[in-house]
Amino acid sequence: MPNQTADKTILKELRAITNDKTNWKTAIDDVALKLGKHYSEDVKAKALWLLGEMGLYYPSLIQPYIKQIADYLKDDNPKLRARSVNALGRIGRADKALILPYFEALIKMCSDTAETVRLAFVWACENIATNAPEFFCDKLDLFYALISDKGERVRIEAPEMFRVMGKRLPHSVEPYLEKLERFAEHDPHPVVRIHTSGAIRITKKALEKSKHAADE
């Protein structure tokens, strides 16, 4: 059983590291140690989040710990699963190759039982797709389904994946435009309508730009 006093001290240390980005490069190993079994779930959750942020800046230095981070995708605690998903998203945004061995495991998190994990899944994929949209050309059905998720926050965020993809690979989103229009016009949630409309607008703009470039 983790000592609560020690727990507070460690969390305070991790917060101090979080706020001092100048020392992140040298603090990675120390933060990764906090993923050990004898640390509390709160400490591990904070460490996972911080390693993800560090991985966005120093992906190669995070590489030795990526398997350990990915192992938490299978944890019983949904908070740790969500933090693992988030971390892989941030690291994958910086260097897509580093998360490739865990990509299929990450994709399976779209059907996790916890809404927080499914939400983290959408955020992580948006991060990765920012620089590696090609990973998701054949995965957009998953995000279309998540617009009808039972979790409100997931429904709000899911259309944003179409915005990210529509800007970068608009032809991958083109087949979904008519179906997305139905959400944009008729979904009962105003933010779902706004996000879906934004994704449609950006995709159409990118398609038009692509057409003009082809015509020149």
mmCIF file of C-alpha atoms in Angstrom:
data_model
loop_
_atom_site.group_PDB
_atom_site.id
_atom_site.type_symbol
_atom_site.label_atom_id
_atom_site.label_comp_id
_atom_site.label_asym_id
_atom_site.label_seq_id
_atom_site.Cartn_x
_atom_site.Cartn_y
_atom_site.Cartn_z
ATOM 1 C CA MET A 1 0.000 0.000 0.000
ATOM 2 C CA PRO A 2 1.604 3.307 -1.042
ATOM 3 C CA ASN A 3 2.398 5.719 1.750
ATOM 4 C CA GLN A 4 0.113 8.759 1.418
ATOM 5 C CA THR A 5 2.714 11.199 2.724
ATOM 6 C CA ALA A 6 5.345 9.851 0.323
ATOM 7 C CA ASP A 7 2.702 9.972 -2.411
ATOM 8 C CA LYS A 8 2.092 13.681 -1.883
ATOM 9 C CA THR A 9 5.836 14.354 -1.928
ATOM 10 C CA ILE A 10 6.315 12.472 -5.209
ATOM 11 C CA LEU A 11 3.324 14.191 -6.836
ATOM 12 C CA LYS A 12 4.723 17.541 -5.739
ATOM 13 C CA GLU A 13 8.078 16.626 -7.325
ATOM 14 C CA LEU A 14 6.356 15.598 -10.562
ATOM 15 C CA ARG A 15 4.419 18.856 -10.662
ATOM 16 C CA ALA A 16 7.677 20.767 -10.214
ATOM 17 C CA ILE A 17 9.217 18.844 -13.123
ATOM 18 C CA THR A 18 6.104 19.535 -15.221
ATOM 19 C CA ASN A 19 6.513 23.265 -14.666
ATOM 20 C CA ASP A 20 10.230 23.312 -15.486
ATOM 21 C CA LYS A 21 10.571 22.292 -19.127
ATOM 22 C CA THR A 22 14.228 23.330 -19.203
ATOM 23 C CA ASN A 23 15.091 20.204 -17.193
ATOM 24 C CA TRP A 24 12.830 17.738 -18.961
ATOM 25 C CA LYS A 25 15.648 16.218 -20.972
ATOM 26 C CA THR A 26 17.504 15.119 -17.847
ATOM 27 C CA ALA A 27 14.404 14.213 -15.817
ATOM 28 C CA ILE A 28 12.944 11.579 -18.159
ATOM 29 C CA ASP A 29 14.634 8.600 -16.517
ATOM 30 C CA ASP A 30 13.532 9.718 -13.067
ATOM 31 C CA VAL A 31 9.925 10.201 -14.177
ATOM 32 C CA ALA A 32 9.888 6.797 -15.894
ATOM 33 C CA LEU A 33 10.920 5.147 -12.620
ATOM 34 C CA LYS A 34 7.558 6.265 -11.200
ATOM 35 C CA LEU A 35 5.806 3.710 -13.404
ATOM 36 C CA GLY A 36 7.058 0.987 -11.045
ATOM 37 C CA LYS A 37 4.513 -1.336 -9.417
ATOM 38 C CA HIS A 38 5.116 -0.036 -5.896
ATOM 39 C CA TYR A 39 3.962 3.487 -6.798
ATOM 40 C CA SER A 40 0.344 4.562 -6.366
ATOM 41 C CA GLU A 41 -2.043 4.848 -9.294
ATOM 42 C CA ASP A 42 -2.095 8.637 -8.896
ATOM 43 C CA VAL A 43 1.689 8.771 -9.221
ATOM 44 C CA LYS A 44 1.687 6.441 -12.219
ATOM 45 C CA ALA A 45 -1.070 8.464 -13.883
ATOM 46 C CA LYS A 46 0.907 11.683 -13.452
ATOM 47 C CA ALA A 47 4.096 10.003 -14.691
ATOM 48 C CA LEU A 48 2.341 8.657 -17.793
ATOM 49 C CA TRP A 49 0.937 12.077 -18.636
ATOM 50 C CA LEU A 50 4.314 13.752 -18.126
ATOM 51 C CA LEU A 51 6.195 11.159 -20.193
ATOM 52 C CA GLY A 52 3.769 11.814 -23.022
ATOM 53 C CA GLU A 53 4.456 15.548 -22.881
ATOM 54 C CA MET A 54 8.192 14.920 -22.666
ATOM 55 C CA GLY A 55 7.890 12.550 -25.614
ATOM 56 C CA LEU A 56 6.509 15.341 -27.755
ATOM 57 C CA TYR A 57 9.767 17.243 -27.234
ATOM 58 C CA TYR A 58 12.276 14.398 -26.836
ATOM 59 C CA PRO A 59 10.793 11.318 -28.527
ATOM 60 C CA SER A 60 14.090 9.476 -28.930
ATOM 61 C CA LEU A 61 14.813 9.771 -25.207
ATOM 62 C CA ILE A 62 11.390 8.327 -24.382
ATOM 63 C CA GLN A 63 11.920 5.336 -26.688
ATOM 64 C CA PRO A 64 13.291 2.989 -23.968
ATOM 65 C CA TYR A 65 10.069 3.434 -21.987
ATOM 66 C CA ILE A 66 7.435 3.216 -24.711
ATOM 67 C CA LYS A 67 6.722 -0.484 -24.168
ATOM 68 C CA GLN A 68 6.229 0.169 -20.461
ATOM 69 C CA ILE A 69 3.888 3.056 -21.294
ATOM 70 C CA ALA A 70 1.953 0.884 -23.775
ATOM 71 C CA ASP A 71 1.590 -1.926 -21.235
ATOM 72 C CA TYR A 72 -0.814 0.325 -19.320
ATOM 73 C CA LEU A 73 -3.271 0.046 -22.223
ATOM 74 C CA LYS A 74 -4.242 -3.254 -20.550
ATOM 75 C CA ASP A 75 -4.453 -1.909 -16.986
ATOM 76 C CA ASP A 76 -7.617 -2.435 -14.927
ATOM 77 C CA ASN A 77 -7.682 1.259 -13.983
ATOM 78 C CA PRO A 78 -9.366 3.332 -16.731
ATOM 79 C CA LYS A 79 -7.413 6.442 -15.709
ATOM 80 C CA LEU A 80 -4.125 4.644 -16.385
ATOM 81 C CA ARG A 81 -5.426 3.258 -19.685
ATOM 82 C CA ALA A 82 -6.451 6.770 -20.722
ATOM 83 C CA ARG A 83 -3.084 8.243 -19.742
ATOM 84 C CA SER A 84 -1.277 5.512 -21.668
ATOM 85 C CA VAL A 85 -3.368 6.297 -24.751
ATOM 86 C CA ASN A 86 -2.674 10.017 -24.379
ATOM 87 C CA ALA A 87 1.063 9.458 -23.971
ATOM 88 C CA LEU A 88 1.278 7.316 -27.106
ATOM 89 C CA GLY A 89 -0.590 10.031 -28.981
ATOM 90 C CA ARG A 90 1.861 12.735 -27.962
ATOM 91 C CA ILE A 91 4.908 10.571 -28.677
ATOM 92 C CA GLY A 92 3.410 9.478 -32.011
ATOM 93 C CA ARG A 93 2.835 13.079 -32.985
ATOM 94 C CA ALA A 94 6.570 13.688 -32.617
ATOM 95 C CA ASP A 95 7.772 10.426 -34.181
ATOM 96 C CA LYS A 96 5.232 8.085 -35.738
ATOM 97 C CA ALA A 97 7.755 5.255 -36.061
ATOM 98 C CA LEU A 98 8.111 4.946 -32.299
ATOM 99 C CA ILE A 99 4.491 4.000 -31.717
ATOM 100 C CA LEU A 100 4.067 1.712 -34.734
ATOM 101 C CA PRO A 101 4.584 -1.509 -32.703
ATOM 102 C CA TYR A 102 1.675 -0.471 -30.472
ATOM 103 C CA PHE A 103 -0.557 1.119 -33.096
ATOM 104 C CA GLU A 104 -3.025 -1.758 -33.449
ATOM 105 C CA ALA A 105 -3.327 -2.051 -29.655
ATOM 106 C CA LEU A 106 -3.995 1.684 -29.544
ATOM 107 C CA ILE A 107 -6.691 1.434 -32.220
ATOM 108 C CA LYS A 108 -8.538 -1.195 -30.167
ATOM 109 C CA MET A 109 -9.017 1.390 -27.412
ATOM 110 C CA CYS A 110 -11.801 2.957 -29.501
ATOM 111 C CA SER A 111 -14.156 0.376 -27.984
ATOM 112 C CA ASP A 112 -12.918 0.603 -24.389
ATOM 113 C CA THR A 113 -15.665 0.371 -21.772
ATOM 114 C CA ALA A 114 -14.659 3.723 -20.192
ATOM 115 C CA GLU A 115 -15.724 6.984 -21.817
ATOM 116 C CA THR A 116 -12.516 8.684 -20.605
ATOM 117 C CA VAL A 117 -10.447 6.124 -22.519
ATOM 118 C CA ARG A 118 -12.488 6.469 -25.710
ATOM 119 C CA LEU A 119 -12.114 10.244 -25.458
ATOM 120 C CA ALA A 120 -8.361 9.872 -24.941
ATOM 121 C CA PHE A 121 -8.324 7.598 -27.996
ATOM 122 C CA VAL A 122 -9.803 10.318 -30.216
ATOM 123 C CA TRP A 123 -7.378 12.931 -28.871
ATOM 124 C CA ALA A 124 -4.398 10.607 -29.330
ATOM 125 C CA CYS A 125 -5.354 9.780 -32.910
ATOM 126 C CA GLU A 126 -5.791 13.476 -33.712
ATOM 127 C CA ASN A 127 -2.272 14.040 -32.393
ATOM 128 C CA ILE A 128 -0.777 11.251 -34.492
ATOM 129 C CA ALA A 129 -2.795 12.191 -37.584
ATOM 130 C CA THR A 130 -1.452 15.738 -37.445
ATOM 131 C CA ASN A 131 1.859 14.467 -38.833
ATOM 132 C CA ALA A 132 0.934 10.955 -39.999
ATOM 133 C CA PRO A 133 -2.578 11.144 -41.505
ATOM 134 C CA GLU A 134 -1.811 8.150 -43.716
ATOM 135 C CA PHE A 135 -2.164 5.904 -40.642
ATOM 136 C CA PHE A 136 -5.899 6.602 -40.526
ATOM 137 C CA CYS A 137 -7.139 6.534 -44.125
ATOM 138 C CA ASP A 138 -8.742 3.127 -43.558
ATOM 139 C CA LYS A 139 -9.775 3.838 -39.955
ATOM 140 C CA LEU A 140 -12.277 6.666 -40.410
ATOM 141 C CA ASP A 141 -15.270 4.354 -39.946
ATOM 142 C CA LEU A 142 -14.246 4.104 -36.290
ATOM 143 C CA PHE A 143 -14.464 7.864 -35.816
ATOM 144 C CA TYR A 144 -17.719 8.104 -37.725
ATOM 145 C CA ALA A 145 -19.196 5.537 -35.316
ATOM 146 C CA LEU A 146 -17.889 7.504 -32.334
ATOM 147 C CA ILE A 147 -19.983 10.532 -33.363
ATOM 148 C CA SER A 148 -22.887 8.385 -32.096
ATOM 149 C CA ASP A 149 -21.052 7.265 -28.942
ATOM 150 C CA LYS A 150 -23.034 7.016 -25.719
ATOM 151 C CA GLY A 151 -20.530 9.391 -24.099
ATOM 152 C CA GLU A 152 -21.248 13.073 -24.761
ATOM 153 C CA ARG A 153 -17.599 14.184 -24.650
ATOM 154 C CA VAL A 154 -16.636 11.490 -27.156
ATOM 155 C CA ARG A 155 -19.428 12.579 -29.491
ATOM 156 C CA ILE A 156 -18.245 16.187 -29.283
ATOM 157 C CA GLU A 157 -14.614 15.325 -30.056
ATOM 158 C CA ALA A 158 -15.022 12.597 -32.705
ATOM 159 C CA PRO A 159 -15.830 14.984 -35.613
ATOM 160 C CA GLU A 160 -12.532 16.782 -34.978
ATOM 161 C CA MET A 161 -10.705 13.769 -36.405
ATOM 162 C CA PHE A 162 -12.423 14.484 -39.719
ATOM 163 C CA ARG A 163 -11.218 18.070 -39.492
ATOM 164 C CA VAL A 164 -7.620 16.930 -38.954
ATOM 165 C CA MET A 165 -7.817 14.399 -41.783
ATOM 166 C CA GLY A 166 -9.810 16.707 -44.047
ATOM 167 C CA LYS A 167 -7.123 19.334 -43.902
ATOM 168 C CA ARG A 168 -4.302 16.907 -44.675
ATOM 169 C CA LEU A 169 -5.830 14.108 -46.774
ATOM 170 C CA PRO A 170 -9.209 15.484 -47.860
ATOM 171 C CA HIS A 171 -9.894 12.656 -50.303
ATOM 172 C CA SER A 172 -10.016 10.227 -47.361
ATOM 173 C CA VAL A 173 -12.858 12.258 -45.819
ATOM 174 C CA GLU A 174 -14.720 12.926 -49.077
ATOM 175 C CA PRO A 175 -16.785 9.684 -48.917
ATOM 176 C CA TYR A 176 -18.091 10.730 -45.485
ATOM 177 C CA LEU A 177 -19.194 14.254 -46.374
ATOM 178 C CA GLU A 178 -22.841 13.425 -47.091
ATOM 179 C CA LYS A 179 -23.156 11.409 -43.870
ATOM 180 C CA LEU A 180 -21.404 14.129 -41.878
ATOM 181 C CA GLU A 181 -23.866 16.682 -43.267
ATOM 182 C CA ARG A 182 -26.668 14.821 -41.492
ATOM 183 C CA PHE A 183 -24.907 15.277 -38.150
ATOM 184 C CA ALA A 184 -24.105 18.905 -38.965
ATOM 185 C CA GLU A 185 -27.768 19.634 -39.642
ATOM 186 C CA HIS A 186 -29.684 17.356 -37.298
ATOM 187 C CA ASP A 187 -27.581 16.278 -34.303
ATOM 188 C CA PRO A 188 -29.260 17.331 -31.044
ATOM 189 C CA HIS A 189 -25.975 18.527 -29.535
ATOM 190 C CA PRO A 190 -24.919 22.014 -30.726
ATOM 191 C CA VAL A 191 -21.175 21.371 -30.357
ATOM 192 C CA VAL A 192 -21.403 18.165 -32.387
ATOM 193 C CA ARG A 193 -23.132 20.195 -35.103
ATOM 194 C CA ILE A 194 -20.453 22.923 -34.926
ATOM 195 C CA HIS A 195 -17.514 20.498 -34.994
ATOM 196 C CA THR A 196 -19.004 18.454 -37.814
ATOM 197 C CA SER A 197 -19.730 21.593 -39.846
ATOM 198 C CA GLY A 198 -16.141 22.731 -39.320
ATOM 199 C CA ALA A 199 -14.775 19.397 -40.514
ATOM 200 C CA ILE A 200 -16.949 19.548 -43.639
ATOM 201 C CA ARG A 201 -15.915 23.128 -44.413
ATOM 202 C CA ILE A 202 -12.192 22.426 -44.023
ATOM 203 C CA THR A 203 -12.409 19.245 -46.107
ATOM 204 C CA LYS A 204 -14.246 20.976 -48.945
ATOM 205 C CA LYS A 205 -11.762 23.829 -48.900
ATOM 206 C CA ALA A 206 -8.838 21.385 -49.108
ATOM 207 C CA LEU A 207 -10.542 19.436 -51.910
ATOM 208 C CA GLU A 208 -11.069 22.641 -53.858
ATOM 209 C CA LYS A 209 -7.431 23.601 -53.360
ATOM 210 C CA SER A 210 -6.326 20.155 -54.519
ATOM 211 C CA LYS A 211 -8.536 20.440 -57.615
ATOM 212 C CA HIS A 212 -7.075 23.839 -58.527
ATOM 213 C CA ALA A 213 -3.542 22.499 -58.094
ATOM 214 C CA ALA A 214 -4.340 19.571 -60.407
ATOM 215 C CA ASP A 215 -5.810 21.913 -63.028
ATOM 216 C CA GLU A 216 -2.762 24.171 -63.160
#
